[in-house]
Short mmCIF file of N, CA and C and ligand atoms in Angstrom, two decimals:
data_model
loop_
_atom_site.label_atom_id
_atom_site.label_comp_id
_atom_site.label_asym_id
_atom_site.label_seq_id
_atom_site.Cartn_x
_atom_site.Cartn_y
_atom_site.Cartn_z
N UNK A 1 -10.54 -25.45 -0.84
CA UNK A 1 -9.24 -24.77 -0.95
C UNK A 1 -8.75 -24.35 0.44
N UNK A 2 -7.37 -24.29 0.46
CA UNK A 2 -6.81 -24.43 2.35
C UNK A 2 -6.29 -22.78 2.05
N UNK A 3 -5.81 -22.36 2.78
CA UNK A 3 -5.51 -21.39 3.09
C UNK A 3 -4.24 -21.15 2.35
N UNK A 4 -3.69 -22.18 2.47
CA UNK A 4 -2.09 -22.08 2.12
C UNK A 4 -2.00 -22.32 0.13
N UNK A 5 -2.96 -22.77 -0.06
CA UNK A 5 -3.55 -22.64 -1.57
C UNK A 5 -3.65 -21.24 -1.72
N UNK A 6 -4.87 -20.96 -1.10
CA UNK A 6 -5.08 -19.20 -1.01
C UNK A 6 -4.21 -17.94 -1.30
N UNK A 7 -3.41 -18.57 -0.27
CA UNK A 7 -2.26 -17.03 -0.36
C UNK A 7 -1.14 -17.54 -1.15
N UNK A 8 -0.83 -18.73 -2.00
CA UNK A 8 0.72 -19.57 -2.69
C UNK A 8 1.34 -18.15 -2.98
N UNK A 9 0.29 -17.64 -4.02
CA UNK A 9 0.94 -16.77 -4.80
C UNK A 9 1.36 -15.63 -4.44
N UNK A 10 0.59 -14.92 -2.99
CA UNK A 10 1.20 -14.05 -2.44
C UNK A 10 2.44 -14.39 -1.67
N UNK A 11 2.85 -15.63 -1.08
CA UNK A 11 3.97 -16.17 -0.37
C UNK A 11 5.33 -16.44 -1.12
N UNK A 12 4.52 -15.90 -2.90
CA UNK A 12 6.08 -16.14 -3.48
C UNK A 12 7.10 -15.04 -2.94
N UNK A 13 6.07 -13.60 -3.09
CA UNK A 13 6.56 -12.51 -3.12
C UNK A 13 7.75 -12.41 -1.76
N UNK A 14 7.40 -13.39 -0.63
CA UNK A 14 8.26 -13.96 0.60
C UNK A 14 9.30 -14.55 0.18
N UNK A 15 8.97 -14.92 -0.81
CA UNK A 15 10.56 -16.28 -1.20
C UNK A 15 11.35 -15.22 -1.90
N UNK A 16 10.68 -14.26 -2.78
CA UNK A 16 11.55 -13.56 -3.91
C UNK A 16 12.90 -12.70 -2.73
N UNK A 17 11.66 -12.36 -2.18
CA UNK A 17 12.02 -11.14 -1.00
C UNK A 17 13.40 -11.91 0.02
N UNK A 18 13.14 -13.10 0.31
CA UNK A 18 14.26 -14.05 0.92
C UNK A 18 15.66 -14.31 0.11
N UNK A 19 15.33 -14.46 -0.81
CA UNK A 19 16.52 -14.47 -2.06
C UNK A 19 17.35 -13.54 -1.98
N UNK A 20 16.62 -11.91 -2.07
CA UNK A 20 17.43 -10.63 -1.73
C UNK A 20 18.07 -10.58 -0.75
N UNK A 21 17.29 -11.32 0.26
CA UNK A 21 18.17 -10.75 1.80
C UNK A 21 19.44 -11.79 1.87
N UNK A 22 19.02 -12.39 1.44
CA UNK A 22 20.63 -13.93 1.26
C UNK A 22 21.26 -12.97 0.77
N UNK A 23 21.38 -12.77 -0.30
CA UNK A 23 22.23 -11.61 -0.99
C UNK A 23 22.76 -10.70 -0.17
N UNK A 24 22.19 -10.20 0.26
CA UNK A 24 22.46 -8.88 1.16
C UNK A 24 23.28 -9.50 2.62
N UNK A 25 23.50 -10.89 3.10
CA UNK A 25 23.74 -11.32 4.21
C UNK A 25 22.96 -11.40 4.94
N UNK A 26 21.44 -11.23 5.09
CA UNK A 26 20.48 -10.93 6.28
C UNK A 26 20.56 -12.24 6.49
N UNK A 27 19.79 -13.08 8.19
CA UNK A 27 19.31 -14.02 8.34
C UNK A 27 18.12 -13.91 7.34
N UNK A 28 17.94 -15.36 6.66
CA UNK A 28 16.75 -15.40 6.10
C UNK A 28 15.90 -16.54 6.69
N UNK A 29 16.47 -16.93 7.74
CA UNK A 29 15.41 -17.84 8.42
C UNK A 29 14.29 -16.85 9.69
N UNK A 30 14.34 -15.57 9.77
CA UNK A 30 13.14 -15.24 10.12
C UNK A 30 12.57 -14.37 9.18
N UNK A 31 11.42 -14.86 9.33
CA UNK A 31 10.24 -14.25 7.97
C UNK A 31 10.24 -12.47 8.14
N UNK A 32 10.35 -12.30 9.59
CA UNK A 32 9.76 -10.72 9.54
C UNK A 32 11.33 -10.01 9.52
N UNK A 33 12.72 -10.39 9.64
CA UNK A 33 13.57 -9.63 9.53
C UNK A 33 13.63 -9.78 7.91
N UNK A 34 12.89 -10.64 6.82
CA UNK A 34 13.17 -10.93 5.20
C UNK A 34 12.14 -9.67 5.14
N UNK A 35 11.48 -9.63 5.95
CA UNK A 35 9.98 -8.59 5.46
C UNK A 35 11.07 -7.23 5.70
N UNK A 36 11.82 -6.81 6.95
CA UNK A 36 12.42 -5.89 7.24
C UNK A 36 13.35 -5.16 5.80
N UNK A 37 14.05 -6.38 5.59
CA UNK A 37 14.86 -6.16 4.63
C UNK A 37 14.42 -5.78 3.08
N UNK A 38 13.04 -5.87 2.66
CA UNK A 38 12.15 -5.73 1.76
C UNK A 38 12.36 -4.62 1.18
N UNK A 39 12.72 -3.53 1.31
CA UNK A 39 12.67 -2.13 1.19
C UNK A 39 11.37 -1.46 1.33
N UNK A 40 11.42 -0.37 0.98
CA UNK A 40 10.28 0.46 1.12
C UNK A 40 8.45 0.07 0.97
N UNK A 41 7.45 0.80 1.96
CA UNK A 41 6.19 -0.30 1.96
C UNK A 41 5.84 -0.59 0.45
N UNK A 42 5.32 -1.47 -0.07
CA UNK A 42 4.48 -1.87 -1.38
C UNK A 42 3.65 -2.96 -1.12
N UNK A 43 2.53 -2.72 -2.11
CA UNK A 43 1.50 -3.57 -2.11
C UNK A 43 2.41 -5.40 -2.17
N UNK A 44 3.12 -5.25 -2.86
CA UNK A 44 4.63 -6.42 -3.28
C UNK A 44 4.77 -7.25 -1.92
N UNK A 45 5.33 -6.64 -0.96
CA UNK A 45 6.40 -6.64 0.42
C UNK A 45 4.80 -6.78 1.35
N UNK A 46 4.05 -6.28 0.79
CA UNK A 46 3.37 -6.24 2.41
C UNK A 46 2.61 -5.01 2.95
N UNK A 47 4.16 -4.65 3.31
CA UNK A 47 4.33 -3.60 4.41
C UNK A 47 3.63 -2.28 4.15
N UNK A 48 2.83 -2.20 5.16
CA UNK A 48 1.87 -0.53 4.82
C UNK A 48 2.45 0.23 5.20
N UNK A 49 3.85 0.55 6.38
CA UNK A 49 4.00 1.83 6.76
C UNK A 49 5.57 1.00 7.52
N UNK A 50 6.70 1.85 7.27
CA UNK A 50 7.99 1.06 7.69
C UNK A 50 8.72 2.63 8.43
N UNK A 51 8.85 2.68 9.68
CA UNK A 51 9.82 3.40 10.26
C UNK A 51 11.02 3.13 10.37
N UNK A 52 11.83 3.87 11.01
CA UNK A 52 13.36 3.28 11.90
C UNK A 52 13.42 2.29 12.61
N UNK A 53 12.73 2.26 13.05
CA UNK A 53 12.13 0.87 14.35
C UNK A 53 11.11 -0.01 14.56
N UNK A 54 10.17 0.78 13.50
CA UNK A 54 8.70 -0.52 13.52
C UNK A 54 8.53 -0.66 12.17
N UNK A 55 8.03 -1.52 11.71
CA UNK A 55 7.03 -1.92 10.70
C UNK A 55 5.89 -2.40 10.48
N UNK A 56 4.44 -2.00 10.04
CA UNK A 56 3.36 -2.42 9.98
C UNK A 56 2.94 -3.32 8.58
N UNK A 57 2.93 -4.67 8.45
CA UNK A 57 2.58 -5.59 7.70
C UNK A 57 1.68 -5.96 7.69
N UNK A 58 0.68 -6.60 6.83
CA UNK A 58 -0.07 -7.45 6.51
C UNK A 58 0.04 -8.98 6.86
N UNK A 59 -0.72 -9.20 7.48
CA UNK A 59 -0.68 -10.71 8.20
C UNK A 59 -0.47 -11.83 6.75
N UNK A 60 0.25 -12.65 6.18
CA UNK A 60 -0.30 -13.47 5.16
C UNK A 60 -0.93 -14.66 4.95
N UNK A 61 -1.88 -14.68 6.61
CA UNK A 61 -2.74 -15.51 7.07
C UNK A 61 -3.91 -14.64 7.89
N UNK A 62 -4.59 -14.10 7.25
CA UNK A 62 -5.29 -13.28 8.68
C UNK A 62 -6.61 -13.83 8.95
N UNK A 63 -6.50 -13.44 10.50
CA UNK A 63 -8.23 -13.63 10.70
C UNK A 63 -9.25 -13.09 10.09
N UNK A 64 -8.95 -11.64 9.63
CA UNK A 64 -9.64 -11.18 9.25
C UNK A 64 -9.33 -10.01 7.83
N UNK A 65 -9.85 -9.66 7.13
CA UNK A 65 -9.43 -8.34 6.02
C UNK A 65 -8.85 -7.33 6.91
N UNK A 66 -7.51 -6.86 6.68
CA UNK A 66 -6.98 -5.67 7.27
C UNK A 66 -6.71 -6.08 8.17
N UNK A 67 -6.13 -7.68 8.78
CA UNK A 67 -5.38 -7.88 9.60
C UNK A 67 -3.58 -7.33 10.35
N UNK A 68 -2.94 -6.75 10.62
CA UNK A 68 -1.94 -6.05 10.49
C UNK A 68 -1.15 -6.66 11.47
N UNK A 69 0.00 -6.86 11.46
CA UNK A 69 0.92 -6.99 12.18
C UNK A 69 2.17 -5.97 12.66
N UNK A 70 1.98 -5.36 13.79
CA UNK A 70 3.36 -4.09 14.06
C UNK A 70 4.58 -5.10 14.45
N UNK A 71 5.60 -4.70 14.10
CA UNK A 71 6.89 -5.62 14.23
C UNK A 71 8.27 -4.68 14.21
N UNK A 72 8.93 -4.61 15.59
CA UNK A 72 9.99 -4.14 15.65
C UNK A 72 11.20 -4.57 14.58
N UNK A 73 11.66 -3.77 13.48
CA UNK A 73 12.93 -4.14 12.92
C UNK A 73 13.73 -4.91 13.44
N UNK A 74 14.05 -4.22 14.66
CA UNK A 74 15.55 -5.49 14.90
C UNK A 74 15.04 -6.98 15.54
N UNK A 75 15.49 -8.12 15.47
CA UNK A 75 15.44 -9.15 15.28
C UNK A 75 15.57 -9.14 17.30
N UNK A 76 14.45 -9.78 17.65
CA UNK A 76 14.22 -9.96 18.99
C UNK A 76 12.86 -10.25 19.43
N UNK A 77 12.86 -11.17 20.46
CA UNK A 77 11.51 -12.15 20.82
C UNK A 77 10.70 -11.95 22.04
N UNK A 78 11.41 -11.12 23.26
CA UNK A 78 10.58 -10.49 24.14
C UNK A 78 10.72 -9.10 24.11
N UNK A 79 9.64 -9.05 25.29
CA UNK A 79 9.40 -7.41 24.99
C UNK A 79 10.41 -6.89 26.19
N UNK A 80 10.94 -7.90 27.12
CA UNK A 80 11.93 -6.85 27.80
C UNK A 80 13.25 -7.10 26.83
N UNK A 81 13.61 -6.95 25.83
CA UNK A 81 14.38 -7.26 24.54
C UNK A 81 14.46 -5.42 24.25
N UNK A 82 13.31 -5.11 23.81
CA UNK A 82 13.13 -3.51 23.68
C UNK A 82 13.85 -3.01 23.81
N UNK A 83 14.47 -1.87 23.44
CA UNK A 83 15.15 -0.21 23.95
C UNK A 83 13.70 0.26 24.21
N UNK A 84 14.01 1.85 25.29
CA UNK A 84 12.98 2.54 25.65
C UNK A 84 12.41 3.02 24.27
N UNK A 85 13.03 3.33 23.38
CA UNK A 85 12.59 4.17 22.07
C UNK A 85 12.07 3.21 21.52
N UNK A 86 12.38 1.98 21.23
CA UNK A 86 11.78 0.45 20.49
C UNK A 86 10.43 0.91 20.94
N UNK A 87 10.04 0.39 22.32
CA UNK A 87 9.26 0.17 23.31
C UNK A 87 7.47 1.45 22.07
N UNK A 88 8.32 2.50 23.10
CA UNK A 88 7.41 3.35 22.46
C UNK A 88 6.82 3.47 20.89
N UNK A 89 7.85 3.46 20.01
CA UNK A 89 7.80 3.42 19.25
C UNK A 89 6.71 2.05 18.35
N UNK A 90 7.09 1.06 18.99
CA UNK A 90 5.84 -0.29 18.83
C UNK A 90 4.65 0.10 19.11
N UNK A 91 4.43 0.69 20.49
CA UNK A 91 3.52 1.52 20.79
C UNK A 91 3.01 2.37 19.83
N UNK A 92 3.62 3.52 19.73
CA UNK A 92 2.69 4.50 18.80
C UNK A 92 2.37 4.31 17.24
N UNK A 93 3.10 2.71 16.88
CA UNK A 93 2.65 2.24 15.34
C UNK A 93 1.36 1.22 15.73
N UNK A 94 1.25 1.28 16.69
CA UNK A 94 -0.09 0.11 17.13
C UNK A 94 -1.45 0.65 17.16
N UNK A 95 -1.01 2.33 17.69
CA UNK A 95 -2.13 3.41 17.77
C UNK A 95 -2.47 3.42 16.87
N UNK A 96 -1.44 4.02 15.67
CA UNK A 96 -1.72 4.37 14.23
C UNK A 96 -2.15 3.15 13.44
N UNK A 97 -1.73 1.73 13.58
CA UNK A 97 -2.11 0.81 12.86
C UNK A 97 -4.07 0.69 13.39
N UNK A 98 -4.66 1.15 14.34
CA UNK A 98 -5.74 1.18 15.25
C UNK A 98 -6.36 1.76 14.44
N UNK A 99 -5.93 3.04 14.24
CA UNK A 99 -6.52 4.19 13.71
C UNK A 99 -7.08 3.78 12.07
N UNK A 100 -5.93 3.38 11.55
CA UNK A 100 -6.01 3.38 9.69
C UNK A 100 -7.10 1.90 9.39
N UNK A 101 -7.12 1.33 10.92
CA UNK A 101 -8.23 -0.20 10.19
C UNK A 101 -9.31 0.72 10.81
N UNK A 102 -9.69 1.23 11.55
CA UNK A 102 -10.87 1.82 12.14
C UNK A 102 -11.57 3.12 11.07
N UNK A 103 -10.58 3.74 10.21
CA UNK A 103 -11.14 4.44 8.96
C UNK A 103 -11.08 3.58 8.17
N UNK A 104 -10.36 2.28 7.32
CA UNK A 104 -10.22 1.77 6.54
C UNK A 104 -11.66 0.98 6.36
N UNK A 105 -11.79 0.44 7.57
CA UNK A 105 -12.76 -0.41 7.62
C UNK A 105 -14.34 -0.34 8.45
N UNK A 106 -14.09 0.63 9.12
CA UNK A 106 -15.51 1.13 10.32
C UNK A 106 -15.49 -0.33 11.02
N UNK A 107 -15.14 -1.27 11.94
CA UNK A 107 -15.38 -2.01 12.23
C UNK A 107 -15.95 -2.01 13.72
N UNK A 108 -17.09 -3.02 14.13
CA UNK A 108 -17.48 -2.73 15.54
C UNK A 108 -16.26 -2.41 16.67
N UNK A 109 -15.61 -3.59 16.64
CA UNK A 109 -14.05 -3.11 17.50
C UNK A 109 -12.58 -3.70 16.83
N UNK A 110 -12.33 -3.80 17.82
CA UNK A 110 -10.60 -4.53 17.32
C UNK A 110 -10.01 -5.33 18.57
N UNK A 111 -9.13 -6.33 18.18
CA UNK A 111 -8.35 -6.90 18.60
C UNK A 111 -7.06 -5.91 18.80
N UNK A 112 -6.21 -5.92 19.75
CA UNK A 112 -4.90 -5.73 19.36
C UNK A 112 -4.26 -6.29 20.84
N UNK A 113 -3.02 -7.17 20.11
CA UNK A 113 -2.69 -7.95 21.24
C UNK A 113 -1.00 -8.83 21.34
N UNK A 114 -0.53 -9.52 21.37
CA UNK A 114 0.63 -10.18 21.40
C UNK A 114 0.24 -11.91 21.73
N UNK A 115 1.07 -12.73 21.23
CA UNK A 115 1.29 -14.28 21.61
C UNK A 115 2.59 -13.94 22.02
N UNK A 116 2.57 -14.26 22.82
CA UNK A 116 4.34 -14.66 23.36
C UNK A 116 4.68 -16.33 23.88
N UNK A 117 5.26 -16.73 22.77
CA UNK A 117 5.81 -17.57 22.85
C UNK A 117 4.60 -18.69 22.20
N UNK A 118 5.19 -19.94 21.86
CA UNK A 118 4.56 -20.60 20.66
C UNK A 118 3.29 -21.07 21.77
N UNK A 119 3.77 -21.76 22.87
CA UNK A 119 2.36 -22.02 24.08
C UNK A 119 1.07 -21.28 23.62
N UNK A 120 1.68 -19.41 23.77
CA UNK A 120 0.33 -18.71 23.68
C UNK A 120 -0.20 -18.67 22.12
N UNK A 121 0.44 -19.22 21.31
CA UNK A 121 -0.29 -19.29 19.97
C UNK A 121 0.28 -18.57 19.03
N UNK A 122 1.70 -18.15 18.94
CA UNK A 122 2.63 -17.36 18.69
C UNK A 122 3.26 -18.74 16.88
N UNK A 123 2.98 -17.68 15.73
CA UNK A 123 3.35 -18.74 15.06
C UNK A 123 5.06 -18.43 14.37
N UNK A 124 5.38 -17.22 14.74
CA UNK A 124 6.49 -17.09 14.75
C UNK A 124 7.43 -16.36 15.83
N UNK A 125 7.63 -17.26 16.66
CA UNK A 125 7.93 -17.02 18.21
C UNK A 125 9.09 -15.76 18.32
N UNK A 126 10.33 -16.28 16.99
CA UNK A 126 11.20 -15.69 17.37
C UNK A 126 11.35 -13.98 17.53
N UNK A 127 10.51 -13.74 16.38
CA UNK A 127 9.93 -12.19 16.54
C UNK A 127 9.35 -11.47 16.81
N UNK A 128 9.16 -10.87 17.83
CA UNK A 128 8.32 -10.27 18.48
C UNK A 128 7.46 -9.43 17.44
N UNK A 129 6.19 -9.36 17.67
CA UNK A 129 4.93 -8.69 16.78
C UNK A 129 3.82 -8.60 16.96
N UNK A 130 2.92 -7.58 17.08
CA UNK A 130 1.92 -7.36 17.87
C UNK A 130 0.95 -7.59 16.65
N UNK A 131 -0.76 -8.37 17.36
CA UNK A 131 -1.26 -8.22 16.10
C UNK A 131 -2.53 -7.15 16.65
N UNK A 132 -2.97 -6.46 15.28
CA UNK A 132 -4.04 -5.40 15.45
C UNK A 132 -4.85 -5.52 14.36
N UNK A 133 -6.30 -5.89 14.36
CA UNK A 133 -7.39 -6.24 13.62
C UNK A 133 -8.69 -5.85 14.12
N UNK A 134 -9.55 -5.93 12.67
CA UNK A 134 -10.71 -5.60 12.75
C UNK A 134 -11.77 -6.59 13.32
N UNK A 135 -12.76 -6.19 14.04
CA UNK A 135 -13.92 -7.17 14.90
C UNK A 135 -15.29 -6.61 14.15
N UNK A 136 -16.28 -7.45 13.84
CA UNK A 136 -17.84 -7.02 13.80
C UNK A 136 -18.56 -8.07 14.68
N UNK A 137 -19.28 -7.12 14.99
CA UNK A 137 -20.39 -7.84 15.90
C UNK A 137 -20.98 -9.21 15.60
N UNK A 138 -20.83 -10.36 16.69
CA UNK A 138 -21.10 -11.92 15.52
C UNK A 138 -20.54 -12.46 14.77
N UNK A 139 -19.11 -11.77 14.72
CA UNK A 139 -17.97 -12.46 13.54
C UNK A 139 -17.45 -13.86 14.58
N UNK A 140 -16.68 -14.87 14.20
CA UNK A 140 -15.88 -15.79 15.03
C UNK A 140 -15.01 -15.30 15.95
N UNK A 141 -14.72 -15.81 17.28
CA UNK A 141 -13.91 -15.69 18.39
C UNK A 141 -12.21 -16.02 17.30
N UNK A 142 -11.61 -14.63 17.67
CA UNK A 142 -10.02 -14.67 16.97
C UNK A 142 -9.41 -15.43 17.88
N UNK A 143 -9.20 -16.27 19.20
CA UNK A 143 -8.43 -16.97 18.99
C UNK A 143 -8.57 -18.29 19.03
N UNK A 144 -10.01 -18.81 19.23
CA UNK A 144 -10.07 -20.11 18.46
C UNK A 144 -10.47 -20.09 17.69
N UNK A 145 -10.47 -19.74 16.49
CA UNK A 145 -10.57 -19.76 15.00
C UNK A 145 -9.30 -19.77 14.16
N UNK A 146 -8.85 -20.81 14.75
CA UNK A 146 -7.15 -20.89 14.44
C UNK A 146 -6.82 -21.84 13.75
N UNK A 147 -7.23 -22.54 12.54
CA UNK A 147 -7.19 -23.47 11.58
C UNK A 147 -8.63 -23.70 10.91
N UNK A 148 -8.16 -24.12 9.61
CA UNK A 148 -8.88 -24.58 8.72
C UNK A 148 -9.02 -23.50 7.65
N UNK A 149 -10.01 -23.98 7.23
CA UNK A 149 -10.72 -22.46 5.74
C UNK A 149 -11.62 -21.57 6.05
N UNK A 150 -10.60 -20.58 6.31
CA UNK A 150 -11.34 -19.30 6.36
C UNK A 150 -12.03 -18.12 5.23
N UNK A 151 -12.86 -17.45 5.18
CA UNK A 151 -13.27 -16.74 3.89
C UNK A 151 -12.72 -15.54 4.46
N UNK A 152 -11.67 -14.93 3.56
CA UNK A 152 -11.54 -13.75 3.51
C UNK A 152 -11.81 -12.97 2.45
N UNK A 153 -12.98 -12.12 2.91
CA UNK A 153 -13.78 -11.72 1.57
C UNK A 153 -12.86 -10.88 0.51
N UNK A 154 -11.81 -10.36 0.78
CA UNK A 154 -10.62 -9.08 0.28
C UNK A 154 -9.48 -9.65 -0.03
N UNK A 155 -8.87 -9.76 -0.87
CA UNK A 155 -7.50 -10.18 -1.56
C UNK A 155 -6.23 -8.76 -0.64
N UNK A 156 -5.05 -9.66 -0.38
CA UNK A 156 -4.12 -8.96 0.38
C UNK A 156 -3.87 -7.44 -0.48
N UNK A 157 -3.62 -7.50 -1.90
CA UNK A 157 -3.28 -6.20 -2.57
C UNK A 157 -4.66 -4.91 -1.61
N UNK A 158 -6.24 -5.46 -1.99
CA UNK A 158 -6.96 -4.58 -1.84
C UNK A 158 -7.16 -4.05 -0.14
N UNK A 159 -6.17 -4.89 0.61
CA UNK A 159 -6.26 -4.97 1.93
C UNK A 159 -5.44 -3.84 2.12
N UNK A 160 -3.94 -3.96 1.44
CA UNK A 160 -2.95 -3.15 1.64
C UNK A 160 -3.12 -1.23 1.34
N UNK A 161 -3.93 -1.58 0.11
CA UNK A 161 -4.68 -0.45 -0.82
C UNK A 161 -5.37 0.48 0.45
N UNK A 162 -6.37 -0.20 1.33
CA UNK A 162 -6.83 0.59 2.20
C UNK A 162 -6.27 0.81 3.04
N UNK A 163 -5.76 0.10 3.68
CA UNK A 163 -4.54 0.27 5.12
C UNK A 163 -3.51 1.07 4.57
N UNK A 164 -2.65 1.23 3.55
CA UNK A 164 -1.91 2.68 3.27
C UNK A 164 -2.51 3.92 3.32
N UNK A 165 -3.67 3.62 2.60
CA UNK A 165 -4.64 5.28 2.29
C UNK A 165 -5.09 5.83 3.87
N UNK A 166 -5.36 4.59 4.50
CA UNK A 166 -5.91 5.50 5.99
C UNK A 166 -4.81 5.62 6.54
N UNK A 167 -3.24 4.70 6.30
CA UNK A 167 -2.54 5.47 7.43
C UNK A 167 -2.23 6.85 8.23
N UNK A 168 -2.70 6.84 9.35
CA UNK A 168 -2.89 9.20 9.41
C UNK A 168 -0.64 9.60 9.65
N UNK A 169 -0.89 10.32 8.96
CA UNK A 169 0.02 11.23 9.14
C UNK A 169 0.89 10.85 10.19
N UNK A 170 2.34 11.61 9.41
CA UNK A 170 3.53 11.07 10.91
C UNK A 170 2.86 12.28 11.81
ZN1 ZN B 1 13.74 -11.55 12.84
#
């Protein structure tokens, strides 16, 4: 089974979610402004924790359980793109996204990092989005472990389940 077998059924919840934003006028050709437009976080949408300016999602490919993605709302691909408040603000949901996999999960360390641009391994270039994940000691190298079938021992709902509960406090 491929990956893209794996998650079908969670990727509807992407299409449903795309439908709305047509409706609404959004671009629906980028995935993370359809995620933006989603409304409020749910196990449904993804999204564990949605501010004014950032949003913390669920990868729907991850390297690992409790993979997360922070993603500025407004629709933009570099980081000198930012406002100063963007800026920070990406920032201090990256801390907190740090924080809630590190109680969620106790993991030896973490990744947290950026692709910019499709070269660096970026699979959706146009939006800028930081990724932040869990590491154990002896697990596979995250960035060549970049195709094929991966075991992810945790289904996205039970992923989301923990990554809300540890999010700490505004
Ligand atoms: Zn976008």
């Amino acid at each position: 089974m491929t990956l893209e077998q794996l998650w079908a059924g969670w990727r509807h919840e992407y299409v449903t979610a795309a439908g709305a934003a047509e409706k609404a006028g959004i671009d629906d050709g980028c995935v993370f402004c359809r995620i933006a437009a989603a409304g409020p976080p749910s196990a449904d949408n993804a999204v564990v924790w949605r501010g004014e300016l950032t949003l913390a999602v669920l990868n729907a490919y991850p390297y690992a359980s409790g993979h997360l993605l922070i993603v500025p709302v407004r629709h933009l691909s570099s980081l000198d793109e930012l406002t100063a408040a963007e800026s920070a603000d990406l920032w201090e949901t990256t801390r907190k996204a740090a924080d809630a996999i590190g109680r969620a999960y106790d993991p030896d360390g973490l990744n947290i990092g950026a692709n910019l641009g499709r070269a660096a391994g970026a699979g959706i270039p146009r939006h800028l989005h930081l990724h932040a994940l869990p590491r154990w000691s002896g697990d596979t190298n995250f960035m060549t472990a970049v195709a094929g079938v991966r075991v992810i021992p945790e289904s996205l709902p039970r992923s989301w389940e923990q990554l809300h509960d540890a999010w700490p406090p505004a």
